[in-house]
Coordinates of C-alpha atoms and ligand atoms in Angstrom, one line a residue:
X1 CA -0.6 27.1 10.4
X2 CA 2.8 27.2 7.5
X3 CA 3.6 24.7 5.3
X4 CA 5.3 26.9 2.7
X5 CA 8.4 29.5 3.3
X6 CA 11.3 28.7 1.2
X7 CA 10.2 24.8 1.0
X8 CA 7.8 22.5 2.5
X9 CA 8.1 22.0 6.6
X10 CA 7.7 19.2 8.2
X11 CA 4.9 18.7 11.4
X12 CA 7.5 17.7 14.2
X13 CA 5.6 17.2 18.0
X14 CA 2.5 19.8 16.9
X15 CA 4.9 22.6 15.1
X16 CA 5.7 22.9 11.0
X17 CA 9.2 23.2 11.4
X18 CA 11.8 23.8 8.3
X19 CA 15.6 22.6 8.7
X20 CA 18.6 24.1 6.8
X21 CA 19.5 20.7 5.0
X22 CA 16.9 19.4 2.7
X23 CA 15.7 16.9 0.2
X24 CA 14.5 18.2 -3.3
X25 CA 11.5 16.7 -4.6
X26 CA 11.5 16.3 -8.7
X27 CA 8.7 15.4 -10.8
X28 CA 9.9 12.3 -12.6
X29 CA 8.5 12.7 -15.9
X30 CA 10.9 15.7 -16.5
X31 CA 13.2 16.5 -13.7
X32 CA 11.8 19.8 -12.8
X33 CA 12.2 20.6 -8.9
X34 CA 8.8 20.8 -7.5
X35 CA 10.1 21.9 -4.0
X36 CA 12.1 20.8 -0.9
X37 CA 11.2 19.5 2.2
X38 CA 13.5 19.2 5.4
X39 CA 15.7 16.5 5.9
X40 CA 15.0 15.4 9.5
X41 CA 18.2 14.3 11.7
X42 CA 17.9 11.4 14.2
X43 CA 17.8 14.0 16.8
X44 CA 14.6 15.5 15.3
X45 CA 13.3 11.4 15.3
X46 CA 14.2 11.7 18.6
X47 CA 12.0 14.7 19.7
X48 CA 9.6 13.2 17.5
X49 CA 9.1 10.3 19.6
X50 CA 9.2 12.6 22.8
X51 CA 6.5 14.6 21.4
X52 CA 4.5 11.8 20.6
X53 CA 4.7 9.9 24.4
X54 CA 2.3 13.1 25.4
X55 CA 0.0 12.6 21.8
X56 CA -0.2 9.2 23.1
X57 CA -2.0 10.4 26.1
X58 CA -3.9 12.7 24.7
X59 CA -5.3 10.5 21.8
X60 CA -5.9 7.6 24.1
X61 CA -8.1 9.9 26.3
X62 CA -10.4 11.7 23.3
X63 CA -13.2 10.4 23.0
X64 CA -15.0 8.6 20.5
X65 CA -17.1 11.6 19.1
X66 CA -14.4 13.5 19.2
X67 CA -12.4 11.2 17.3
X68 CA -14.8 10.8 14.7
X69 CA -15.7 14.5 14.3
X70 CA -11.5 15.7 13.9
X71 CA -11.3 12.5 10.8
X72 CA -14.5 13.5 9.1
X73 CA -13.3 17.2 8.7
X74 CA -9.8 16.1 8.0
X75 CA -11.8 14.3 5.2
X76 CA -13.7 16.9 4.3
X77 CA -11.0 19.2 3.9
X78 CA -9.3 16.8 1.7
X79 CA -12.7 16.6 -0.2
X80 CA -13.0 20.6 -0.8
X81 CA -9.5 21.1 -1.9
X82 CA -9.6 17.7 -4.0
X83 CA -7.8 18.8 -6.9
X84 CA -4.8 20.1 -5.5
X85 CA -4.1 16.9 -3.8
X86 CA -4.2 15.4 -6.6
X87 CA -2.0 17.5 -8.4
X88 CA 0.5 16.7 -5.8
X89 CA -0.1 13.5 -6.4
X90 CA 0.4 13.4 -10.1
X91 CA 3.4 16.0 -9.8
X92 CA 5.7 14.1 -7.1
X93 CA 4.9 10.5 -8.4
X94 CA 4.3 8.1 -11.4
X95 CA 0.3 8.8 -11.5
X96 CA -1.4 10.6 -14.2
X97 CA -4.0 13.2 -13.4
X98 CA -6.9 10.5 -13.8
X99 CA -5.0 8.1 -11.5
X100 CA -4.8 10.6 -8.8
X101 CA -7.9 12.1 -9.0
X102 CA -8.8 8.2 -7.9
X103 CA -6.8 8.3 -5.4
X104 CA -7.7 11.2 -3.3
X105 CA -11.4 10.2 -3.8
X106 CA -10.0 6.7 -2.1
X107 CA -8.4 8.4 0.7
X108 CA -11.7 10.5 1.3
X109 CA -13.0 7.1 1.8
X110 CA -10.5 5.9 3.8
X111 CA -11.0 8.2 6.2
X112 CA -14.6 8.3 5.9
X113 CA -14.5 4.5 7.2
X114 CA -12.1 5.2 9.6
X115 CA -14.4 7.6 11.6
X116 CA -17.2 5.5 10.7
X117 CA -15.5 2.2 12.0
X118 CA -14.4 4.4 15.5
X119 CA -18.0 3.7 16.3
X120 CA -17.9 0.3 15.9
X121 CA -14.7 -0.6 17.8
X122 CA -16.5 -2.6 20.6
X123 CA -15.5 -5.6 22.7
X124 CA -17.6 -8.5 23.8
X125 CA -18.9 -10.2 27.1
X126 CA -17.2 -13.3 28.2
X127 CA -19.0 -16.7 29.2
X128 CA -16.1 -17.2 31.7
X129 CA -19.0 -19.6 33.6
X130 CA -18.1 -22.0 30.5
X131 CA -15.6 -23.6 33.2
X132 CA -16.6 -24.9 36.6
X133 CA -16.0 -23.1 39.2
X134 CA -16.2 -19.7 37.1
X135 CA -20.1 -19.4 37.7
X136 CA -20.6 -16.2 39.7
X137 CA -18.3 -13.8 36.9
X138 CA -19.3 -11.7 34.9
X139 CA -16.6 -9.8 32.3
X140 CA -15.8 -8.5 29.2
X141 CA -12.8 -7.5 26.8
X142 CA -12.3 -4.2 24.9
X143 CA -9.7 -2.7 22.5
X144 CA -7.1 -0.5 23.9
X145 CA -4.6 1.7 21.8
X146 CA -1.2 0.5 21.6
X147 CA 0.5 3.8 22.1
X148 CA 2.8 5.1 19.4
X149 CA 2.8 3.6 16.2
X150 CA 5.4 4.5 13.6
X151 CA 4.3 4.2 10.0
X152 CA 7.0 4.2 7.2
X153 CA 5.0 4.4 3.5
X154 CA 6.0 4.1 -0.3
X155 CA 6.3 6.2 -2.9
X156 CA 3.2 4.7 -4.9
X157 CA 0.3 5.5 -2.8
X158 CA 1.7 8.2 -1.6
X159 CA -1.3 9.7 0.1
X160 CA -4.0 6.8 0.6
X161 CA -1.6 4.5 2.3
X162 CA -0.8 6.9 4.3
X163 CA -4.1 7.4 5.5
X164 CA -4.4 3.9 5.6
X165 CA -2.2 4.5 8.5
X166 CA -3.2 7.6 10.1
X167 CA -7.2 7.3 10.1
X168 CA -7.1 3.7 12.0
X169 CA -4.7 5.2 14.1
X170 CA -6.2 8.3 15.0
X171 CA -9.9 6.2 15.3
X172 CA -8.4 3.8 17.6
X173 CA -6.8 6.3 20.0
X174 CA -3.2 6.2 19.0
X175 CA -0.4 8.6 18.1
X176 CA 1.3 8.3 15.2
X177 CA 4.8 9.5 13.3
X178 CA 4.6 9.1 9.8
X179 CA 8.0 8.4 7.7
X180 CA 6.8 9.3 3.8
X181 CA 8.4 7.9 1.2
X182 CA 11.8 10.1 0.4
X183 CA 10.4 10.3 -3.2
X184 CA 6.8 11.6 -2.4
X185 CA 6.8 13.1 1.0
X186 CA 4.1 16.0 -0.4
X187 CA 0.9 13.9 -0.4
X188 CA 2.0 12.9 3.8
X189 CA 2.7 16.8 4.4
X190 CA -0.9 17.9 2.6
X191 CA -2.9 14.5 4.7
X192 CA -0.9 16.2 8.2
X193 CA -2.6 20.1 7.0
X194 CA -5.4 18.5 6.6
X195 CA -5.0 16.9 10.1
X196 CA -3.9 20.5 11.4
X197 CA -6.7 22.6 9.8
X198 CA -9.2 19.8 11.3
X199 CA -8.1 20.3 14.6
X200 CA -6.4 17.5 15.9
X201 CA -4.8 17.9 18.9
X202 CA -1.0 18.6 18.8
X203 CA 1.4 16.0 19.3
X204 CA -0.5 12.7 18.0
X205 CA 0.7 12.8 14.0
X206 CA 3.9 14.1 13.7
X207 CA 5.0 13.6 9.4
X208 CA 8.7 13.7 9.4
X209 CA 10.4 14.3 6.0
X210 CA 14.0 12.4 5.9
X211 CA 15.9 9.5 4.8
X212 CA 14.8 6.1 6.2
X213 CA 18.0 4.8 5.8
X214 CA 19.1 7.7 8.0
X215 CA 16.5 7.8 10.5
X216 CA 14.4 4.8 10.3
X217 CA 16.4 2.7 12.6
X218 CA 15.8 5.1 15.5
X219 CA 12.0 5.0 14.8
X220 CA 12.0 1.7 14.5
X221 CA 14.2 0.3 17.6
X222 CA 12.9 2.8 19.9
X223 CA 10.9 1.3 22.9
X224 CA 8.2 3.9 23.4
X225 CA 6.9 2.7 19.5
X226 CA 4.5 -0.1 20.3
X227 CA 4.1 -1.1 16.5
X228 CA 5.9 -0.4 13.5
X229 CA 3.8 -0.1 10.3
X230 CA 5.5 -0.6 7.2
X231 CA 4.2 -0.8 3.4
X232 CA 7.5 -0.7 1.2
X233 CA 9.5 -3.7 -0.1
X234 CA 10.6 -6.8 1.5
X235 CA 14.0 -6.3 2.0
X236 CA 13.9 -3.1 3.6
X237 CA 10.8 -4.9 5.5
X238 CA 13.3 -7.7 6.6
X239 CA 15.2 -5.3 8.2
X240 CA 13.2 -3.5 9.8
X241 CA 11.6 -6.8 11.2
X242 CA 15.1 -7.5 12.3
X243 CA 16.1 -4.9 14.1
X244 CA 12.5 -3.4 15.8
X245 CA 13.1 -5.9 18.7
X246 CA 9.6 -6.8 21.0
X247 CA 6.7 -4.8 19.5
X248 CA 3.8 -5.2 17.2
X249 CA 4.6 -5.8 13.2
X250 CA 2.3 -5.0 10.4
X251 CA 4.3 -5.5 7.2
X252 CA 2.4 -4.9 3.7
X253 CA 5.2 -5.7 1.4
X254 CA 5.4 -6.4 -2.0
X255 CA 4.9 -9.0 -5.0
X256 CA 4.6 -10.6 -8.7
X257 CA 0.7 -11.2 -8.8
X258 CA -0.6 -13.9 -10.6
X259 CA -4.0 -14.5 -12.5
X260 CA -5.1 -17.4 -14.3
X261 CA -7.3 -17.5 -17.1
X262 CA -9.3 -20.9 -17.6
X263 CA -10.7 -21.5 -21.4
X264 CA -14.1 -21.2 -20.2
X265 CA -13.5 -17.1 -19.3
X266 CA -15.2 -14.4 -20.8
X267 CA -11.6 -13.7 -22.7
X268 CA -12.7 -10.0 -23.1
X269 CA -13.5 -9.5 -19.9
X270 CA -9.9 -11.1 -18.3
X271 CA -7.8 -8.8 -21.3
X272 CA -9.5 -5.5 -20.1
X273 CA -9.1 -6.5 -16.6
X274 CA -5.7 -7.5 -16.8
X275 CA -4.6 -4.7 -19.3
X276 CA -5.5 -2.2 -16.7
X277 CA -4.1 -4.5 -14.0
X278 CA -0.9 -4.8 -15.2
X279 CA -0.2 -1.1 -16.6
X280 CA -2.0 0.9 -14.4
X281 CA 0.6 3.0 -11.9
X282 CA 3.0 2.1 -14.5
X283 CA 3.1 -1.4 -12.6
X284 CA 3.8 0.1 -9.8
X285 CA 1.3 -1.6 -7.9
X286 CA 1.9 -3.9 -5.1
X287 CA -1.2 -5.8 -6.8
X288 CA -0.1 -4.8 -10.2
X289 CA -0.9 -8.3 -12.5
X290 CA 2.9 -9.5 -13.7
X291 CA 2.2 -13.6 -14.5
X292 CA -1.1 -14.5 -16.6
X293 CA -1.4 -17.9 -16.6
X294 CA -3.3 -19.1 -19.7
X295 CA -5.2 -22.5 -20.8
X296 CA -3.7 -23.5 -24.0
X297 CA -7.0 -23.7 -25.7
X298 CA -7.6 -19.9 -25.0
X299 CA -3.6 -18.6 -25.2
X300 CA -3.6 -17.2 -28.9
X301 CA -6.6 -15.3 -28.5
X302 CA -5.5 -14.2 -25.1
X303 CA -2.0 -13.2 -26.4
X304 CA -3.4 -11.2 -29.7
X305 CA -6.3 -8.7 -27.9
X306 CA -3.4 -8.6 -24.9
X307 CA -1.1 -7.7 -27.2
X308 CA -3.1 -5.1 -29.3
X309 CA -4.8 -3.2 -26.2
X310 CA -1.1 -2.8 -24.7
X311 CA 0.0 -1.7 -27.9
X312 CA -2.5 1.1 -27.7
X313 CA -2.1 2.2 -24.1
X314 CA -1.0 5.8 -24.4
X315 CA 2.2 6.7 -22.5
X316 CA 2.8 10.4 -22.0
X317 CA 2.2 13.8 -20.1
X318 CA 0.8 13.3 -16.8
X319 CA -1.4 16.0 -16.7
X320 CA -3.0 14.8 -19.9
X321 CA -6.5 13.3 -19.3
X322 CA -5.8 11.5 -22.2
X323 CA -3.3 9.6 -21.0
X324 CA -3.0 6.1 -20.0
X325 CA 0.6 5.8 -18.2
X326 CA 2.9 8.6 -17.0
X327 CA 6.7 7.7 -16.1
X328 CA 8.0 5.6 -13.7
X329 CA 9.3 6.9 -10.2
X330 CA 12.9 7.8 -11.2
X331 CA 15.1 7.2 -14.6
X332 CA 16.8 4.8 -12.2
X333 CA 13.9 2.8 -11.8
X334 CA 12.9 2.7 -15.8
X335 CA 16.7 1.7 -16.5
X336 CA 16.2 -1.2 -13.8
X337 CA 12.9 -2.1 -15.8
X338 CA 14.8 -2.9 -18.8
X339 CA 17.9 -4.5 -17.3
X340 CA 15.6 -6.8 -16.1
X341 CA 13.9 -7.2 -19.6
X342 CA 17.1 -7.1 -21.3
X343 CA 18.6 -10.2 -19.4
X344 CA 15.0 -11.9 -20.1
X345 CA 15.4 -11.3 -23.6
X346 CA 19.1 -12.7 -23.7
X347 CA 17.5 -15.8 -21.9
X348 CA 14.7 -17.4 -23.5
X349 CA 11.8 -14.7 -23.5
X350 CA 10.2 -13.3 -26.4
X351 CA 9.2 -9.8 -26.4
X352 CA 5.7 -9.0 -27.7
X353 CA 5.4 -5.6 -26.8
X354 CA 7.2 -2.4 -25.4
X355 CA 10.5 -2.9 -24.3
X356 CA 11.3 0.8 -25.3
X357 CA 12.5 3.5 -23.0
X358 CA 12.7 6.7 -23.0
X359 CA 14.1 8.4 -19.7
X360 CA 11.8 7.6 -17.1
X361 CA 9.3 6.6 -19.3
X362 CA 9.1 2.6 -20.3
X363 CA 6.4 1.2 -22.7
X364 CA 3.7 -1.4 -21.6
X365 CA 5.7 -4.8 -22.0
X366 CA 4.7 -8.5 -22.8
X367 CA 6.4 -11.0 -22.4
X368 CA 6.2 -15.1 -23.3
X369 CA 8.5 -17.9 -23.3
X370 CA 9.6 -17.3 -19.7
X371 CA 11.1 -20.0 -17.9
X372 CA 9.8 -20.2 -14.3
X373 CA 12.7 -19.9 -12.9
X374 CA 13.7 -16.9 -14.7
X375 CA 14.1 -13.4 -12.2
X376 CA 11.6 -11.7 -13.8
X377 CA 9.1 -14.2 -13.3
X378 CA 10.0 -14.8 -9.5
X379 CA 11.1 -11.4 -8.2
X380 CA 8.2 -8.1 -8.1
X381 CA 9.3 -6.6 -11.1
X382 CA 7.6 -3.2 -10.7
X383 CA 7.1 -1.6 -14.0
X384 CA 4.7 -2.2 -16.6
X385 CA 5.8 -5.5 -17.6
X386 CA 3.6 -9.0 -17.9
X387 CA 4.4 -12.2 -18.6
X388 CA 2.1 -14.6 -20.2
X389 CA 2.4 -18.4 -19.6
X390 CA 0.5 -20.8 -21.4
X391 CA -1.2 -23.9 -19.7
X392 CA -2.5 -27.1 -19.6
X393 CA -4.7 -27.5 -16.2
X394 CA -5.7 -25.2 -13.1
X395 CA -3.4 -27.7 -11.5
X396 CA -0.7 -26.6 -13.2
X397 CA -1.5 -22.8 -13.3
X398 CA -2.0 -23.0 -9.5
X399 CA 1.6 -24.9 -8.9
X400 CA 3.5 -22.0 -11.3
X401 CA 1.6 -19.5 -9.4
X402 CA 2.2 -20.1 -5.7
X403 CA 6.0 -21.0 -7.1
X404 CA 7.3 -18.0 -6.1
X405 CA 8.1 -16.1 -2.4
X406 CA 5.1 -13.7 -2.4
X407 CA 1.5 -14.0 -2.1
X408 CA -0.4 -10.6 -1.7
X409 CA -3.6 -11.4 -4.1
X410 CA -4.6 -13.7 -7.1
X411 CA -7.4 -13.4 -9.3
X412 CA -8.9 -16.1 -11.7
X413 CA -11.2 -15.9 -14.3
X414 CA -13.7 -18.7 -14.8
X415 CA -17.6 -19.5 -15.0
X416 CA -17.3 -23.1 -13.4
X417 CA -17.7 -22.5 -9.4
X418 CA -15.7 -25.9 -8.8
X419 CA -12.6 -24.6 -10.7
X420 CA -12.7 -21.3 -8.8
X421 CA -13.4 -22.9 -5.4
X422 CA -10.2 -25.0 -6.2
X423 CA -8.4 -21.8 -6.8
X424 CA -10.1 -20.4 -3.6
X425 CA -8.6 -22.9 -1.6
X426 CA -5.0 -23.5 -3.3
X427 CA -3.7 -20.8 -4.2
X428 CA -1.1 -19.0 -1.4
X429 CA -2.2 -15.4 -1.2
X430 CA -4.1 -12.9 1.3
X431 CA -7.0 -12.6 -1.2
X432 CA -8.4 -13.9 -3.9
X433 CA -10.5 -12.7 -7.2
X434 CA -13.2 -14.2 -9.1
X435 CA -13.5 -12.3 -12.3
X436 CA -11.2 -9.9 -11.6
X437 CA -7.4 -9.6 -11.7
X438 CA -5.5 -9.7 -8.4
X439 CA -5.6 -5.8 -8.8
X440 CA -9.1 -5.0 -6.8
X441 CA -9.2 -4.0 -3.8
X442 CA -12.1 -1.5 -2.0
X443 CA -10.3 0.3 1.2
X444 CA -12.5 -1.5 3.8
X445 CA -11.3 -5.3 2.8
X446 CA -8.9 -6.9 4.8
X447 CA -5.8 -6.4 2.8
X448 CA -2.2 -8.2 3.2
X449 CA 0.0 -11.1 2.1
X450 CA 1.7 -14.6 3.2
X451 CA 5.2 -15.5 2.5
X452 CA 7.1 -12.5 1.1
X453 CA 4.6 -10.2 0.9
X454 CA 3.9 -9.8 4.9
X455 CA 2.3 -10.1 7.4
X456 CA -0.6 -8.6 9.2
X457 CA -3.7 -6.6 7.8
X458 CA -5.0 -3.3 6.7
X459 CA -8.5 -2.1 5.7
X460 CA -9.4 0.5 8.0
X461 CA -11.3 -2.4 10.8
X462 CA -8.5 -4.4 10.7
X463 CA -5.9 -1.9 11.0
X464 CA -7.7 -0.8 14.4
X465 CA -7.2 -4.3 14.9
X466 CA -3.2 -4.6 15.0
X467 CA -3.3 -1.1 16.1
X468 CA -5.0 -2.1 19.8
X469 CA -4.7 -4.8 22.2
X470 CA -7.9 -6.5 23.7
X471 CA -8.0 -6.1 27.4
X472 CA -9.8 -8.6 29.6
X473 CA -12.3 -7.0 32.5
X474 CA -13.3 -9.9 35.1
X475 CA -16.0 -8.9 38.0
X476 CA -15.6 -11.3 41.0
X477 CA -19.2 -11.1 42.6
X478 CA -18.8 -13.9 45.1
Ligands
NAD1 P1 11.0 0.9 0.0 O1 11.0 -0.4 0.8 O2 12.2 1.2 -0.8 O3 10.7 2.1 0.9 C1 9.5 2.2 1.7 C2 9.7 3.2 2.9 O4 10.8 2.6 3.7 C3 10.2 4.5 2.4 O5 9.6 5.5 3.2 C4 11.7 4.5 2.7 O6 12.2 5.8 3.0 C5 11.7 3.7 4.0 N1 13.0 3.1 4.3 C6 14.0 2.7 3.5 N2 15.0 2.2 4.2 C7 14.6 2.2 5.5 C8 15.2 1.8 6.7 N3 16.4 1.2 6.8 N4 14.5 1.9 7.9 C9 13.3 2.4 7.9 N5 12.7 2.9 6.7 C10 13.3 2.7 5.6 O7 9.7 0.7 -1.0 P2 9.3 1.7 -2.1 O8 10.2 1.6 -3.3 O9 9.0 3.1 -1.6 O10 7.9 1.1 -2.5 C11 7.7 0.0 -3.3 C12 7.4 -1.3 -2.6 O11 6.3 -1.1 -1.7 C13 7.1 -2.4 -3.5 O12 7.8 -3.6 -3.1 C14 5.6 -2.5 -3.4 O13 5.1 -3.8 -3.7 C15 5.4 -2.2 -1.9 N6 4.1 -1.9 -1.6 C16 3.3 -2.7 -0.9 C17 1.9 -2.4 -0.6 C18 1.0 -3.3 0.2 O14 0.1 -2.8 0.7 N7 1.3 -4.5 0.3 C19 1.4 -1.2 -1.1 C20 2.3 -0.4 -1.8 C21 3.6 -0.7 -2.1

């Protein structure tokens, strides 16, 4: 096995395979050029694809043990060499150290479910003597792999979500061509090794380093891909819905969370949860908090130990376990940030906190006196900025919150169970906290979003869901 010559390679149809044009990979915090990988052509897509008919086979056909055995030493591997993963992590993207120690230990456990959950992929018997005339069959239904599934992943996750992706896959007997985010395509490259040194056969992942403008649309339009898994925005999302033509969709896209705080809440609790929720990733989170909606009776507290904890969230070196918040993605991305802020400010908002950039880096930011309607409060703003919103009623909270075209996950904080269970039941999103801002998740939920934020969805059993078909076995014994 090679991964390293002059840059990264890429795993292309079971070979690490270098190509004379390349992307550089920068760590955002100071521009510094990490490495390169190669910058695949649609004919390497292509080849790709052609590599990946024959994985198809071949994953379809190992069997379950086998399956299981190949993900728990790709996890294992992952698990013995956990800090350089994460360095990866922390050196291509936004996280600090701390952050992406947390996430290699999540995408141990990703994996760790995956093979786990391979066991459990059964079918069930079917009553088909429920009709007359149906009384001397017997039958059943099981899952069968879909085939080839491409998976295009964002910069923010850059290695769970990926094996979000590639475990399920793997466990339910498909192959697999991974498109990593053009910003972070290490963390994909190390998951493949990992894959490689675990020997999986050749020919089911391929990781192929490139531009998705470039090559997506030949991933995604080709008819031997059976299903096209995508985490990433909603408008490149869109298109890819668009143009994928007849085949399976699983879109986790993004949004502007909300969480509503009722008078009754532990106000402590919400502020710590929502601090973290917000800021954490640098709010770039697809469940990162962005609208607290607050009872009137409860918003001055709120707003002052808000106000003070984000005030004291440390913004710095990455590498520093001391610190709270590392830069965003790209300079590009920070100067969005406060464009965004900026025309909020011109508007009606007040600013409370932050608003201060320094190259990539942008402070924690708070907002109030937000219309609605404003863009900030109804587009995914993606940076460490909240708004807070002071209320009347639930009713009201629950109107602003579903007022916008995303709905990933919600959380409200509350002791009366009547209150929440109205939340429960109103509120548009794919899940729902009690207690907890809309940023918890554990990698074995079912996770996705209604309205803008997708369709379809992940958490290891449900993935191997979308990522099979049931087939339907009838025995005739007349
Ligand atoms: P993005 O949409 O810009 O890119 C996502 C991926 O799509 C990248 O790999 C990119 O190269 C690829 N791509 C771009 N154009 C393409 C095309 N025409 N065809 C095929 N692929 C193409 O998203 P991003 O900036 O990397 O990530 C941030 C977004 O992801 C946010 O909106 C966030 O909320 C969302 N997100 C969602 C979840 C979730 O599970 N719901 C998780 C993480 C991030």
């Amino acid at each position: 096995m090679e991964t390293v010559t002059k840059g990264k390679k890429m795993l292309l149809g079971g070979k690490w395979l270098g190509r004379e044009e390349t992307i550089t990979v920068y760590d955002p915090q100071d521009n510094t050029v990490i490495t390169t990988v190669p910058k695949a052509s649609k004919a390497d897509m292509l080849r790709a694809i052609q590599a990946a008919e024959e994985g198809a086979k071949t994953a379809a056909n190992m069997p379950v043990h086998e399956r299981i055995s190949v993900i728990q030493k790709a996890a294992d591997y992952i698990a013995r060499k956990s800090e350089r993963y994460a360095e990866i992590i922390a050196r291509e993207g936004s996280k600090t150290i701390t952050e992406a120690r947390k996430e290699v230990s999540r995408c141990i456990t990703t994996l760790r479910v995956s093979a786990e959950e391979a066991r459990r992929m059964n079918g069930e018997t079917i009553a088909f003597d429920q009709m007359p005339g149906h009384e001397n069959r017997v039958g059943y239904y099981y899952h069968f792999p879909v085939g080839i599934i491409a998976a295009i992943t964002p910069f923010n996750d850059p290695l769970n979500l990926v094996a979000h992706k590639v475990g399920p896959a793997i466990a339910s007997g498909n192959a697999i061509i991974v498109k990593p985010a053009t910003l972070t395509p290490l963390s994909a490259l190390l998951l493949a090794e990992a894959f490689d040194a675990a020997g999986l056969p050749s020919k089911i992942l391929s990781v192929v380093t490139g531009s998705g403008s470039e090559i997506g649309d030949v991933l995604v339009m080709h008819p031997s891909i059976r299903m096209v898994s995508f985490t990433g925005g909603l408008e490149t999302g869109e298109r890819i819905a668009r143009i994928a033509g007849l085949k399976k969709l699983s879109m986790e896209l993004g949004s502007n969370s909300p969480v509503i705080v009722l008078k009754d809440a532990d106000i402590d609790a919400a502020v710590s949860s929502c601090i973290t929720g917000a800021f954490g990733a640098v709010g770039q989170n697809c469940l990162g908090v962005q609208r607290i909606f607050i009872e009137k009776e409860q918003f001055d507290s709120f707003v002052e130990k808000f106000v003070e904890q984000a005030n004291q969230f440390k913004v710095g070196d990455k590498k520093d376990v001391t610190t709270d918040m590392g830069p965003l993605i790209t300079e590009k991305e920070a100067i969005r940030v406060e464009e965004w802020v900026a025309e909020a400010l011109e508007g009606e908002a007040t600013l409370l906190a932050g608003g201060k950039r320094n190259r990539a880096f942008y402070s924690p930011t708070v907002l109030t006196d937000v219309p609605a309607d404003a863009k900030i409060a109804k587009e995914e703003i993606f940076g460490p900025v909240v708004i807070l919103f002071p209320v009347e009623t639930l009713d009201e909270a629950i109107e602003k919150a579903n007022h916008v075209n995303y709905g990933l996950q919600a959380g409200i904080f509350t002791k009366d169970i009547d209150l929440a269970f109205t939340a429960i039941k109103r509120l548009e999103v794919g899940g729902i906290m009690i207690n907890d801002s809309s940023d918890y998740r554990i990698d074995a939920m079912p996770f996705g979003g209604v309205k803008g934020s997708g369709m379809g969805r992940e958490g290891v059993r449900s993935t191997m869901q979308e990522m099979t078909e049931p087939k339907v076995v009838n025995f005739n014994l007349k």
